[in-house]
mmCIF file of C-alpha atoms and ligand atoms in Angstrom:
data_model
loop_
_atom_site.group_PDB
_atom_site.id
_atom_site.type_symbol
_atom_site.label_atom_id
_atom_site.label_comp_id
_atom_site.label_asym_id
_atom_site.label_seq_id
_atom_site.Cartn_x
_atom_site.Cartn_y
_atom_site.Cartn_z
ATOM 1 C CA MET A 1 -35.605 8.107 -76.555
ATOM 2 C CA THR A 2 -35.853 10.209 -73.399
ATOM 3 C CA THR A 3 -39.078 12.001 -72.398
ATOM 4 C CA ARG A 4 -37.400 15.241 -73.494
ATOM 5 C CA ASP A 5 -36.678 13.795 -76.950
ATOM 6 C CA ARG A 6 -40.262 12.532 -77.242
ATOM 7 C CA ILE A 7 -41.706 15.958 -76.436
ATOM 8 C CA LEU A 8 -39.401 17.509 -78.985
ATOM 9 C CA SER A 9 -40.420 15.095 -81.702
ATOM 10 C CA LEU A 10 -44.060 15.812 -80.885
ATOM 11 C CA PHE A 11 -43.392 19.544 -81.335
ATOM 12 C CA ARG A 12 -41.516 18.880 -84.554
ATOM 13 C CA SER A 13 -44.379 16.840 -85.979
ATOM 14 C CA HIS A 14 -46.577 19.962 -85.453
ATOM 15 C CA PRO A 15 -44.376 22.691 -86.948
ATOM 16 C CA ASP A 16 -45.507 26.231 -85.971
ATOM 17 C CA GLN A 17 -48.582 24.820 -84.246
ATOM 18 C CA TYR A 18 -49.712 24.689 -80.649
ATOM 19 C CA VAL A 19 -49.796 21.289 -78.976
ATOM 20 C CA SER A 20 -52.045 21.124 -75.942
ATOM 21 C CA GLY A 21 -50.739 20.027 -72.549
ATOM 22 C CA GLN A 22 -53.481 17.399 -72.585
ATOM 23 C CA GLU A 23 -52.268 15.909 -75.886
ATOM 24 C CA ILE A 24 -48.643 15.806 -74.716
ATOM 25 C CA SER A 25 -49.621 14.203 -71.454
ATOM 26 C CA GLU A 26 -51.731 11.545 -73.233
ATOM 27 C CA GLN A 27 -49.167 10.757 -75.951
ATOM 28 C CA LEU A 28 -46.294 10.442 -73.504
ATOM 29 C CA ASN A 29 -48.329 8.960 -70.705
ATOM 30 C CA ILE A 30 -47.111 11.487 -68.145
ATOM 31 C CA SER A 31 -48.984 13.930 -65.877
ATOM 32 C CA ARG A 32 -49.702 17.568 -66.845
ATOM 33 C CA ALA A 33 -47.328 18.627 -64.058
ATOM 34 C CA ALA A 34 -44.588 16.455 -65.592
ATOM 35 C CA VAL A 35 -45.223 18.088 -69.000
ATOM 36 C CA TRP A 36 -44.748 21.500 -67.431
ATOM 37 C CA LYS A 37 -41.524 20.343 -65.754
ATOM 38 C CA GLN A 38 -40.161 19.109 -69.089
ATOM 39 C CA VAL A 39 -41.073 22.388 -70.804
ATOM 40 C CA ARG A 40 -39.257 24.304 -68.075
ATOM 41 C CA ALA A 41 -36.188 22.076 -68.451
ATOM 42 C CA LEU A 42 -36.219 22.596 -72.239
ATOM 43 C CA ARG A 43 -36.375 26.364 -71.752
ATOM 44 C CA GLU A 44 -33.360 26.126 -69.464
ATOM 45 C CA LEU A 45 -31.507 24.410 -72.314
ATOM 46 C CA GLY A 46 -32.291 27.392 -74.550
ATOM 47 C CA PHE A 47 -35.455 26.250 -76.359
ATOM 48 C CA LYS A 48 -37.949 29.063 -76.874
ATOM 49 C CA ILE A 49 -41.381 27.605 -76.116
ATOM 50 C CA GLU A 50 -44.481 29.749 -76.057
ATOM 51 C CA ALA A 51 -47.252 28.756 -73.615
ATOM 52 C CA ARG A 52 -50.821 29.989 -74.290
ATOM 53 C CA HIS A 53 -53.497 29.242 -71.750
ATOM 54 C CA SER A 54 -56.210 27.958 -74.075
ATOM 55 C CA LEU A 55 -53.968 26.597 -76.863
ATOM 56 C CA GLY A 56 -51.032 24.817 -75.312
ATOM 57 C CA TYR A 57 -47.338 24.959 -76.186
ATOM 58 C CA ARG A 58 -45.562 25.994 -79.381
ATOM 59 C CA LEU A 59 -41.874 25.513 -80.196
ATOM 60 C CA LEU A 60 -40.487 28.794 -81.537
ATOM 61 C CA GLU A 61 -36.723 28.325 -81.546
ATOM 62 C CA THR A 62 -34.230 25.498 -81.108
ATOM 63 C CA PRO A 63 -30.792 26.188 -79.614
ATOM 64 C CA ASN A 64 -27.534 25.033 -81.155
ATOM 65 C CA LEU A 65 -27.561 21.608 -79.514
ATOM 66 C CA LEU A 66 -26.941 18.122 -80.772
ATOM 67 C CA LEU A 67 -30.016 16.138 -79.840
ATOM 68 C CA ALA A 68 -30.462 12.427 -80.310
ATOM 69 C CA ALA A 69 -34.015 12.839 -81.643
ATOM 70 C CA ASP A 70 -32.815 15.183 -84.419
ATOM 71 C CA VAL A 71 -29.943 12.938 -85.453
ATOM 72 C CA GLU A 72 -32.236 9.870 -85.509
ATOM 73 C CA ASP A 73 -34.709 11.661 -87.791
ATOM 74 C CA GLY A 74 -34.276 9.981 -91.214
ATOM 75 C CA LEU A 75 -31.088 8.168 -90.151
ATOM 76 C CA GLY A 76 -31.998 4.794 -91.693
ATOM 77 C CA CYS A 77 -28.883 2.886 -90.539
ATOM 78 C CA ARG A 78 -28.789 -0.896 -90.052
ATOM 79 C CA ILE A 79 -26.318 -1.064 -87.157
ATOM 80 C CA ILE A 80 -24.791 2.302 -86.255
ATOM 81 C CA GLY A 81 -26.916 4.660 -84.187
ATOM 82 C CA LYS A 82 -29.442 2.054 -82.958
ATOM 83 C CA GLU A 83 -29.237 4.025 -79.765
ATOM 84 C CA ILE A 84 -27.871 7.576 -79.645
ATOM 85 C CA ILE A 85 -27.092 9.204 -76.329
ATOM 86 C CA SER A 86 -26.492 12.951 -76.531
ATOM 87 C CA LEU A 87 -24.949 14.696 -73.549
ATOM 88 C CA GLN A 88 -24.292 18.318 -72.843
ATOM 89 C CA GLU A 89 -21.008 17.588 -71.153
ATOM 90 C CA VAL A 90 -18.898 14.525 -70.439
ATOM 91 C CA ASP A 91 -15.272 13.872 -69.485
ATOM 92 C CA SER A 92 -14.700 11.827 -72.657
ATOM 93 C CA THR A 93 -17.238 10.142 -74.945
ATOM 94 C CA ASN A 94 -14.831 7.176 -75.203
ATOM 95 C CA VAL A 95 -14.814 6.777 -71.423
ATOM 96 C CA ARG A 96 -18.606 7.014 -71.211
ATOM 97 C CA ILE A 97 -19.249 4.480 -73.945
ATOM 98 C CA ARG A 98 -16.764 2.059 -72.376
ATOM 99 C CA THR A 99 -18.828 2.131 -69.167
ATOM 100 C CA LEU A 100 -22.007 1.540 -71.185
ATOM 101 C CA ALA A 101 -20.338 -1.322 -73.066
ATOM 102 C CA GLU A 102 -19.319 -2.928 -69.790
ATOM 103 C CA GLN A 103 -22.961 -2.678 -68.721
ATOM 104 C CA GLY A 104 -24.000 -4.537 -71.900
ATOM 105 C CA ALA A 105 -24.851 -1.727 -74.359
ATOM 106 C CA GLU A 106 -25.746 -2.914 -77.854
ATOM 107 C CA GLU A 107 -23.483 -2.796 -80.872
ATOM 108 C CA GLY A 108 -24.059 0.456 -82.746
ATOM 109 C CA THR A 109 -24.662 2.587 -79.641
ATOM 110 C CA VAL A 110 -23.352 6.132 -80.089
ATOM 111 C CA VAL A 111 -22.438 8.694 -77.437
ATOM 112 C CA VAL A 112 -22.141 12.305 -78.576
ATOM 113 C CA ALA A 113 -21.353 15.303 -76.393
ATOM 114 C CA ASP A 114 -21.533 19.050 -76.863
ATOM 115 C CA ARG A 115 -18.357 19.460 -74.801
ATOM 116 C CA GLN A 116 -15.689 17.194 -73.320
ATOM 117 C CA SER A 117 -13.914 18.248 -70.131
ATOM 118 C CA ALA A 118 -11.149 15.649 -70.642
ATOM 119 C CA GLY A 119 -11.192 14.807 -74.367
ATOM 120 C CA ARG A 120 -8.446 12.292 -75.108
ATOM 121 C CA GLY A 121 -5.947 11.901 -77.894
ATOM 122 C CA ARG A 122 -3.504 9.017 -78.221
ATOM 123 C CA LEU A 123 -0.732 8.278 -75.709
ATOM 124 C CA GLY A 124 -2.326 10.385 -72.993
ATOM 125 C CA ARG A 125 -2.534 13.499 -75.177
ATOM 126 C CA ARG A 126 -5.436 15.922 -74.927
ATOM 127 C CA TRP A 127 -8.167 16.657 -77.470
ATOM 128 C CA GLU A 128 -9.403 20.244 -77.282
ATOM 129 C CA SER A 129 -13.209 20.007 -77.023
ATOM 130 C CA PRO A 130 -14.954 23.376 -76.549
ATOM 131 C CA ALA A 131 -18.777 23.582 -76.307
ATOM 132 C CA GLY A 132 -21.223 24.405 -79.080
ATOM 133 C CA VAL A 133 -18.930 24.121 -82.098
ATOM 134 C CA ASN A 134 -17.546 20.674 -82.894
ATOM 135 C CA LEU A 135 -18.375 17.007 -82.958
ATOM 136 C CA TYR A 136 -17.149 14.562 -80.319
ATOM 137 C CA CYS A 137 -18.607 11.092 -80.664
ATOM 138 C CA SER A 138 -17.897 7.465 -79.887
ATOM 139 C CA THR A 139 -19.460 4.399 -81.482
ATOM 140 C CA LEU A 140 -19.556 0.923 -79.993
ATOM 141 C CA LEU A 141 -18.810 -2.050 -82.263
ATOM 142 C CA LYS A 142 -18.609 -5.761 -81.552
ATOM 143 C CA PRO A 143 -16.882 -7.102 -84.665
ATOM 144 C CA GLN A 144 -16.330 -10.819 -85.143
ATOM 145 C CA ILE A 145 -12.736 -10.519 -86.317
ATOM 146 C CA PRO A 146 -9.359 -11.648 -84.997
ATOM 147 C CA VAL A 147 -7.789 -9.271 -82.480
ATOM 148 C CA GLN A 148 -4.904 -8.387 -84.861
ATOM 149 C CA GLN A 149 -7.401 -6.989 -87.382
ATOM 150 C CA ALA A 150 -8.976 -4.472 -84.974
ATOM 151 C CA PRO A 151 -6.751 -1.587 -86.236
ATOM 152 C CA GLN A 152 -8.539 -1.893 -89.596
ATOM 153 C CA LEU A 153 -11.467 -0.108 -87.979
ATOM 154 C CA THR A 154 -9.427 3.097 -87.547
ATOM 155 C CA PHE A 155 -9.151 3.262 -91.327
ATOM 156 C CA LEU A 156 -12.891 2.619 -91.589
ATOM 157 C CA SER A 157 -13.510 5.720 -89.409
ATOM 158 C CA ALA A 158 -11.047 7.767 -91.439
ATOM 159 C CA VAL A 159 -12.694 7.085 -94.811
ATOM 160 C CA ALA A 160 -16.161 7.706 -93.310
ATOM 161 C CA VAL A 161 -15.002 11.110 -91.986
ATOM 162 C CA ALA A 162 -13.444 12.046 -95.344
ATOM 163 C CA ASP A 163 -16.642 11.079 -97.217
ATOM 164 C CA THR A 164 -18.768 13.129 -94.799
ATOM 165 C CA LEU A 165 -16.583 16.227 -95.127
ATOM 166 C CA HIS A 166 -17.023 15.922 -98.875
ATOM 167 C CA GLN A 167 -20.747 15.197 -98.832
ATOM 168 C CA VAL A 168 -21.781 17.851 -96.286
ATOM 169 C CA CYS A 169 -19.139 20.592 -96.716
ATOM 170 C CA GLN A 170 -17.715 19.902 -100.222
ATOM 171 C CA ILE A 171 -14.273 19.722 -98.609
ATOM 172 C CA THR A 172 -11.602 17.373 -99.964
ATOM 173 C CA ALA A 173 -9.722 15.754 -97.097
ATOM 174 C CA THR A 174 -6.552 13.683 -97.178
ATOM 175 C CA LEU A 175 -5.694 10.940 -94.702
ATOM 176 C CA LYS A 176 -2.479 10.811 -92.696
ATOM 177 C CA TRP A 177 -1.318 7.478 -91.334
ATOM 178 C CA PRO A 178 -2.394 6.242 -88.904
ATOM 179 C CA ASN A 179 -5.255 8.339 -87.526
ATOM 180 C CA ASP A 180 -5.430 11.930 -88.755
ATOM 181 C CA VAL A 181 -7.709 13.633 -91.242
ATOM 182 C CA LEU A 182 -6.201 16.699 -92.914
ATOM 183 C CA VAL A 183 -7.463 19.520 -95.087
ATOM 184 C CA ASN A 184 -4.838 21.539 -96.946
ATOM 185 C CA GLY A 185 -2.218 19.945 -94.687
ATOM 186 C CA ALA A 186 -3.905 21.014 -91.408
ATOM 187 C CA LYS A 187 -5.545 18.591 -88.953
ATOM 188 C CA ILE A 188 -9.341 18.773 -88.992
ATOM 189 C CA ALA A 189 -10.151 15.494 -87.234
ATOM 190 C CA GLY A 190 -8.541 12.918 -84.972
ATOM 191 C CA LEU A 191 -9.509 9.305 -84.369
ATOM 192 C CA LEU A 192 -9.041 7.317 -81.185
ATOM 193 C CA ASN A 193 -10.004 3.664 -81.393
ATOM 194 C CA GLU A 194 -9.889 1.590 -78.240
ATOM 195 C CA MET A 195 -10.459 -2.088 -77.733
ATOM 196 C CA ASN A 196 -11.497 -4.475 -74.994
ATOM 197 C CA ALA A 197 -10.253 -7.966 -75.826
ATOM 198 C CA GLU A 198 -8.706 -11.154 -74.552
ATOM 199 C CA THR A 199 -5.903 -12.905 -76.443
ATOM 200 C CA GLU A 200 -8.220 -14.457 -78.994
ATOM 201 C CA GLN A 201 -11.468 -12.575 -78.761
ATOM 202 C CA ILE A 202 -12.631 -8.987 -79.140
ATOM 203 C CA HIS A 203 -15.310 -8.007 -76.640
ATOM 204 C CA PHE A 204 -15.816 -4.556 -78.148
ATOM 205 C CA VAL A 205 -14.158 -1.762 -80.077
ATOM 206 C CA ILE A 206 -14.813 1.957 -79.563
ATOM 207 C CA LEU A 207 -14.500 4.299 -82.531
ATOM 208 C CA GLY A 208 -13.762 7.732 -81.050
ATOM 209 C CA ILE A 209 -14.036 10.585 -83.542
ATOM 210 C CA GLY A 210 -13.356 14.277 -82.941
ATOM 211 C CA ILE A 211 -13.995 16.683 -85.830
ATOM 212 C CA ASN A 212 -13.485 20.441 -85.790
ATOM 213 C CA LEU A 213 -16.611 21.788 -87.447
ATOM 214 C CA ASN A 214 -17.235 25.388 -86.394
ATOM 215 C CA MET A 215 -14.150 26.057 -84.270
ATOM 216 C CA GLN A 216 -12.674 29.535 -84.748
ATOM 217 C CA PRO A 217 -8.931 30.345 -84.806
ATOM 218 C CA GLU A 218 -8.930 31.787 -81.262
ATOM 219 C CA GLN A 219 -10.381 28.506 -79.918
ATOM 220 C CA PHE A 220 -7.379 26.398 -80.952
ATOM 221 C CA PRO A 221 -4.744 25.864 -78.285
ATOM 222 C CA SER A 222 -1.681 28.036 -78.917
ATOM 223 C CA ASP A 223 0.764 25.181 -78.286
ATOM 224 C CA LEU A 224 -0.277 22.814 -81.107
ATOM 225 C CA ASN A 225 2.827 21.422 -82.747
ATOM 226 C CA TYR A 226 1.219 21.291 -86.180
ATOM 227 C CA ALA A 227 -1.422 23.220 -88.110
ATOM 228 C CA ALA A 228 -5.094 22.679 -87.281
ATOM 229 C CA THR A 229 -8.275 23.814 -89.000
ATOM 230 C CA SER A 230 -12.069 23.442 -88.925
ATOM 231 C CA ALA A 231 -14.690 22.733 -91.587
ATOM 232 C CA ALA A 232 -16.173 26.244 -91.239
ATOM 233 C CA LEU A 233 -12.749 27.826 -91.750
ATOM 234 C CA GLU A 234 -12.243 25.737 -94.890
ATOM 235 C CA CYS A 235 -15.670 26.136 -96.492
ATOM 236 C CA GLY A 236 -16.397 29.677 -95.326
ATOM 237 C CA HIS A 237 -19.738 29.074 -93.601
ATOM 238 C CA PRO A 238 -21.043 27.400 -90.423
ATOM 239 C CA VAL A 239 -21.694 23.664 -90.613
ATOM 240 C CA ASP A 240 -24.908 22.061 -89.317
ATOM 241 C CA ARG A 241 -23.663 19.643 -86.640
ATOM 242 C CA THR A 242 -26.815 17.512 -86.686
ATOM 243 C CA LEU A 243 -26.694 16.982 -90.440
ATOM 244 C CA PHE A 244 -22.961 16.270 -90.217
ATOM 245 C CA LEU A 245 -23.373 13.658 -87.486
ATOM 246 C CA ARG A 246 -26.314 11.979 -89.243
ATOM 247 C CA THR A 247 -24.294 11.720 -92.476
ATOM 248 C CA LEU A 248 -21.223 10.465 -90.591
ATOM 249 C CA LEU A 249 -23.238 7.692 -88.918
ATOM 250 C CA GLN A 250 -24.669 6.722 -92.320
ATOM 251 C CA ARG A 251 -21.162 6.486 -93.827
ATOM 252 C CA LEU A 252 -19.910 4.458 -90.834
ATOM 253 C CA ASP A 253 -22.877 2.124 -91.243
ATOM 254 C CA PHE A 254 -22.215 1.747 -94.970
ATOM 255 C CA TYR A 255 -18.526 0.911 -94.488
ATOM 256 C CA TYR A 256 -19.153 -1.383 -91.518
ATOM 257 C CA LEU A 257 -21.690 -3.449 -93.482
ATOM 258 C CA GLU A 258 -19.307 -3.578 -96.433
ATOM 259 C CA PHE A 259 -16.477 -4.586 -94.071
ATOM 260 C CA GLN A 260 -18.585 -7.435 -92.679
ATOM 261 C CA LYS A 261 -19.339 -8.714 -96.201
ATOM 262 C CA GLU A 262 -16.115 -8.043 -98.072
ATOM 263 C CA GLY A 263 -13.440 -7.587 -95.430
ATOM 264 C CA PHE A 264 -10.799 -4.861 -95.343
ATOM 265 C CA GLY A 265 -10.061 -4.674 -99.118
ATOM 266 C CA PRO A 266 -12.506 -1.921 -100.180
ATOM 267 C CA ILE A 267 -11.651 0.268 -97.148
ATOM 268 C CA ARG A 268 -7.944 -0.212 -97.701
ATOM 269 C CA ARG A 269 -8.240 0.828 -101.361
ATOM 270 C CA ARG A 270 -10.353 3.872 -100.451
ATOM 271 C CA TRP A 271 -7.890 4.878 -97.698
ATOM 272 C CA GLU A 272 -4.916 4.492 -100.064
ATOM 273 C CA ALA A 273 -6.675 6.706 -102.639
ATOM 274 C CA LEU A 274 -7.065 9.437 -99.995
ATOM 275 C CA CYS A 275 -3.652 9.004 -98.309
ATOM 276 C CA ASN A 276 -1.589 12.205 -98.285
ATOM 277 C CA ILE A 277 1.745 10.458 -98.943
ATOM 278 C CA MET A 278 0.855 7.532 -101.214
ATOM 279 C CA ASN A 279 3.726 6.793 -103.644
ATOM 280 C CA GLN A 280 5.799 9.561 -102.057
ATOM 281 C CA ARG A 281 9.272 9.310 -100.608
ATOM 282 C CA VAL A 282 9.247 9.506 -96.829
ATOM 283 C CA THR A 283 11.468 9.321 -93.800
ATOM 284 C CA VAL A 284 10.125 7.312 -90.882
ATOM 285 C CA ASP A 285 11.418 8.119 -87.438
ATOM 286 C CA GLN A 286 10.868 4.808 -85.660
ATOM 287 C CA SER A 287 11.252 4.207 -81.981
ATOM 288 C CA LEU A 288 14.785 4.190 -80.543
ATOM 289 C CA GLY A 289 15.810 6.790 -83.122
ATOM 290 C CA SER A 290 16.184 4.392 -86.083
ATOM 291 C CA LEU A 291 15.435 6.077 -89.405
ATOM 292 C CA LEU A 292 13.917 4.414 -92.446
ATOM 293 C CA GLN A 293 13.758 5.963 -95.918
ATOM 294 C CA GLY A 294 11.582 4.759 -98.759
ATOM 295 C CA THR A 295 8.424 5.126 -100.799
ATOM 296 C CA VAL A 296 4.942 4.566 -99.363
ATOM 297 C CA VAL A 297 3.311 1.727 -101.275
ATOM 298 C CA GLY A 298 0.167 1.138 -99.215
ATOM 299 C CA LEU A 299 -1.420 -0.345 -96.122
ATOM 300 C CA ASP A 300 -0.978 -3.861 -94.805
ATOM 301 C CA THR A 301 -3.906 -5.964 -93.598
ATOM 302 C CA ASP A 302 -3.207 -5.101 -89.954
ATOM 303 C CA GLY A 303 -2.982 -1.377 -90.669
ATOM 304 C CA ALA A 304 0.836 -1.205 -90.876
ATOM 305 C CA LEU A 305 2.193 1.239 -93.467
ATOM 306 C CA ARG A 306 4.157 -0.466 -96.259
ATOM 307 C CA VAL A 307 7.303 1.390 -97.214
ATOM 308 C CA GLN A 308 9.571 0.191 -100.021
ATOM 309 C CA THR A 309 13.244 0.937 -99.460
ATOM 310 C CA GLU A 310 15.909 1.524 -102.142
ATOM 311 C CA SER A 311 16.882 -2.153 -102.052
ATOM 312 C CA GLY A 312 13.331 -3.039 -103.168
ATOM 313 C CA ALA A 313 12.407 -4.636 -99.839
ATOM 314 C CA VAL A 314 9.046 -3.655 -98.368
ATOM 315 C CA GLU A 315 9.230 -2.728 -94.683
ATOM 316 C CA ARG A 316 6.214 -2.613 -92.409
ATOM 317 C CA VAL A 317 5.899 0.464 -90.218
ATOM 318 C CA ILE A 318 3.735 -0.118 -87.167
ATOM 319 C CA ALA A 319 4.593 3.042 -85.240
ATOM 320 C CA GLY A 320 6.590 6.173 -85.815
ATOM 321 C CA ASP A 321 6.549 9.601 -87.314
ATOM 322 C CA VAL A 322 6.257 9.543 -91.112
ATOM 323 C CA ARG A 323 7.339 12.671 -93.027
ATOM 324 C CA PRO A 324 7.563 13.328 -96.748
ATOM 325 C CA VAL A 325 11.131 13.927 -97.961
ATOM 326 C CA GLY A 326 11.805 17.415 -99.308
HETATM 327 C C1 BT5 B 1 -6.026 12.191 -81.890
HETATM 328 O O1 BT5 B 1 -4.984 12.019 -81.015
HETATM 329 O O2 BT5 B 1 -5.973 12.824 -82.918
HETATM 330 C C2 BT5 B 1 -7.311 11.522 -81.439
HETATM 331 C C3 BT5 B 1 -8.364 12.496 -81.046
HETATM 332 C C4 BT5 B 1 -9.662 11.802 -80.752
HETATM 333 C C5 BT5 B 1 -10.691 12.716 -80.159
HETATM 334 C C6 BT5 B 1 -12.028 12.052 -80.018
HETATM 335 S S1 BT5 B 1 -13.269 13.166 -79.554
HETATM 336 C C7 BT5 B 1 -14.361 11.886 -79.232
HETATM 337 C C8 BT5 B 1 -13.569 10.788 -78.546
HETATM 338 N N1 BT5 B 1 -13.510 10.994 -77.115
HETATM 339 C C9 BT5 B 1 -12.272 11.259 -76.710
HETATM 340 O O3 BT5 B 1 -11.946 11.484 -75.506
HETATM 341 N N2 BT5 B 1 -11.420 11.236 -77.737
HETATM 342 C C10 BT5 B 1 -12.103 10.916 -78.980
HETATM 343 P P1 BT5 B 1 -3.490 12.446 -81.316
HETATM 344 O O4 BT5 B 1 -3.064 11.921 -82.663
HETATM 345 O O5 BT5 B 1 -2.750 11.991 -80.125
HETATM 346 O O6 BT5 B 1 -3.553 14.008 -81.409
HETATM 347 C C11 BT5 B 1 -3.646 14.797 -80.252
HETATM 348 C C12 BT5 B 1 -2.909 16.091 -80.546
HETATM 349 O O7 BT5 B 1 -3.671 16.868 -81.481
HETATM 350 C C13 BT5 B 1 -2.744 16.968 -79.320
HETATM 351 O O8 BT5 B 1 -1.547 16.683 -78.638
HETATM 352 C C14 BT5 B 1 -2.724 18.383 -79.917
HETATM 353 O O9 BT5 B 1 -1.406 18.688 -80.393
HETATM 354 C C15 BT5 B 1 -3.610 18.245 -81.155
HETATM 355 N N3 BT5 B 1 -4.981 18.705 -80.903
HETATM 356 C C16 BT5 B 1 -5.670 18.733 -79.737
HETATM 357 N N4 BT5 B 1 -6.925 19.166 -79.922
HETATM 358 C C17 BT5 B 1 -7.037 19.429 -81.240
HETATM 359 C C18 BT5 B 1 -8.110 19.880 -82.045
HETATM 360 N N5 BT5 B 1 -9.351 20.114 -81.569
HETATM 361 N N6 BT5 B 1 -7.865 20.031 -83.383
HETATM 362 C C19 BT5 B 1 -6.663 19.760 -83.924
HETATM 363 N N7 BT5 B 1 -5.614 19.308 -83.202
HETATM 364 C C20 BT5 B 1 -5.806 19.143 -81.873
#
């Protein structure tokens, strides 16, 4: 926890009460001048803090920020969120957590940002990441699994996001292979998992998750080639980002522990139950223009989509654009 987070939790443990400069300085082991500097910095971030000469400081209003101390409050996870780093702005949370991982950050570390200046999608695409509305976070994992199984973790993120949308916003999401979360056919979240590995060994995996929570129609880029939506647009009211992130980390923790004990099976079954095209006829536009037609019958252990063709053979789709027929 940073000094700023510690001051905030001290304020929060004294709701509506004054906390004296002396008490803050003693509890945090910093000088009175340093307390004043922190209060000034918090005010610059938008916190309303009253200062009364004989009484001390009182927190009156908290701005719409995602703060590590708030997310950690009541989190109760075993692995995910051991350390949470919340930033006002970053190029990409995936890039930042990669640097931290290379410097030896622990498994379960989470980076969350209010805004990304260069949010990334797959294949060099961009993820629109305006300030103050959405969730952009990356989680560091160090799974002891063969390299070929790393894609399973994308499906772990997807089911955790779907559960959270249901739990916090009462929204029913469907999952689009391989890495999209949809609501009523429009994209509400995207997942970008990245890995650092040698031939045989995974050093770390990054689960990058971007979820549109309070984004308004005018904030979506005009050149999206498919429909997009946000949780607030679907449920009709603003969504508390702190509560959403805390619940998401709890769901990730739950599925990761289950994954460690029971492998991919439970996640695969959950993903298949939420898949938007399960048992439907599809056309798959594979690379080099080859087309495959068939019925989606599930996921393979490495995350490939299993499509049964008319001849009864089951083909494995590892990349390509999958569209329902008709
Ligand atoms: C994804 O890529 O869907 C993965 C997005 C992952 C974003 C998270 S945010 C936290 C972490 N840090 C990062 O830098 N990235 C991850 P892809 O399937 O390639 O989809 C990208 C496409 O989605 C773009 O080309 C746009 O068409 C569209 N798009 C961009 N921003 C969007 C948004 N906010 N909502 C819906 N669609 C969007």
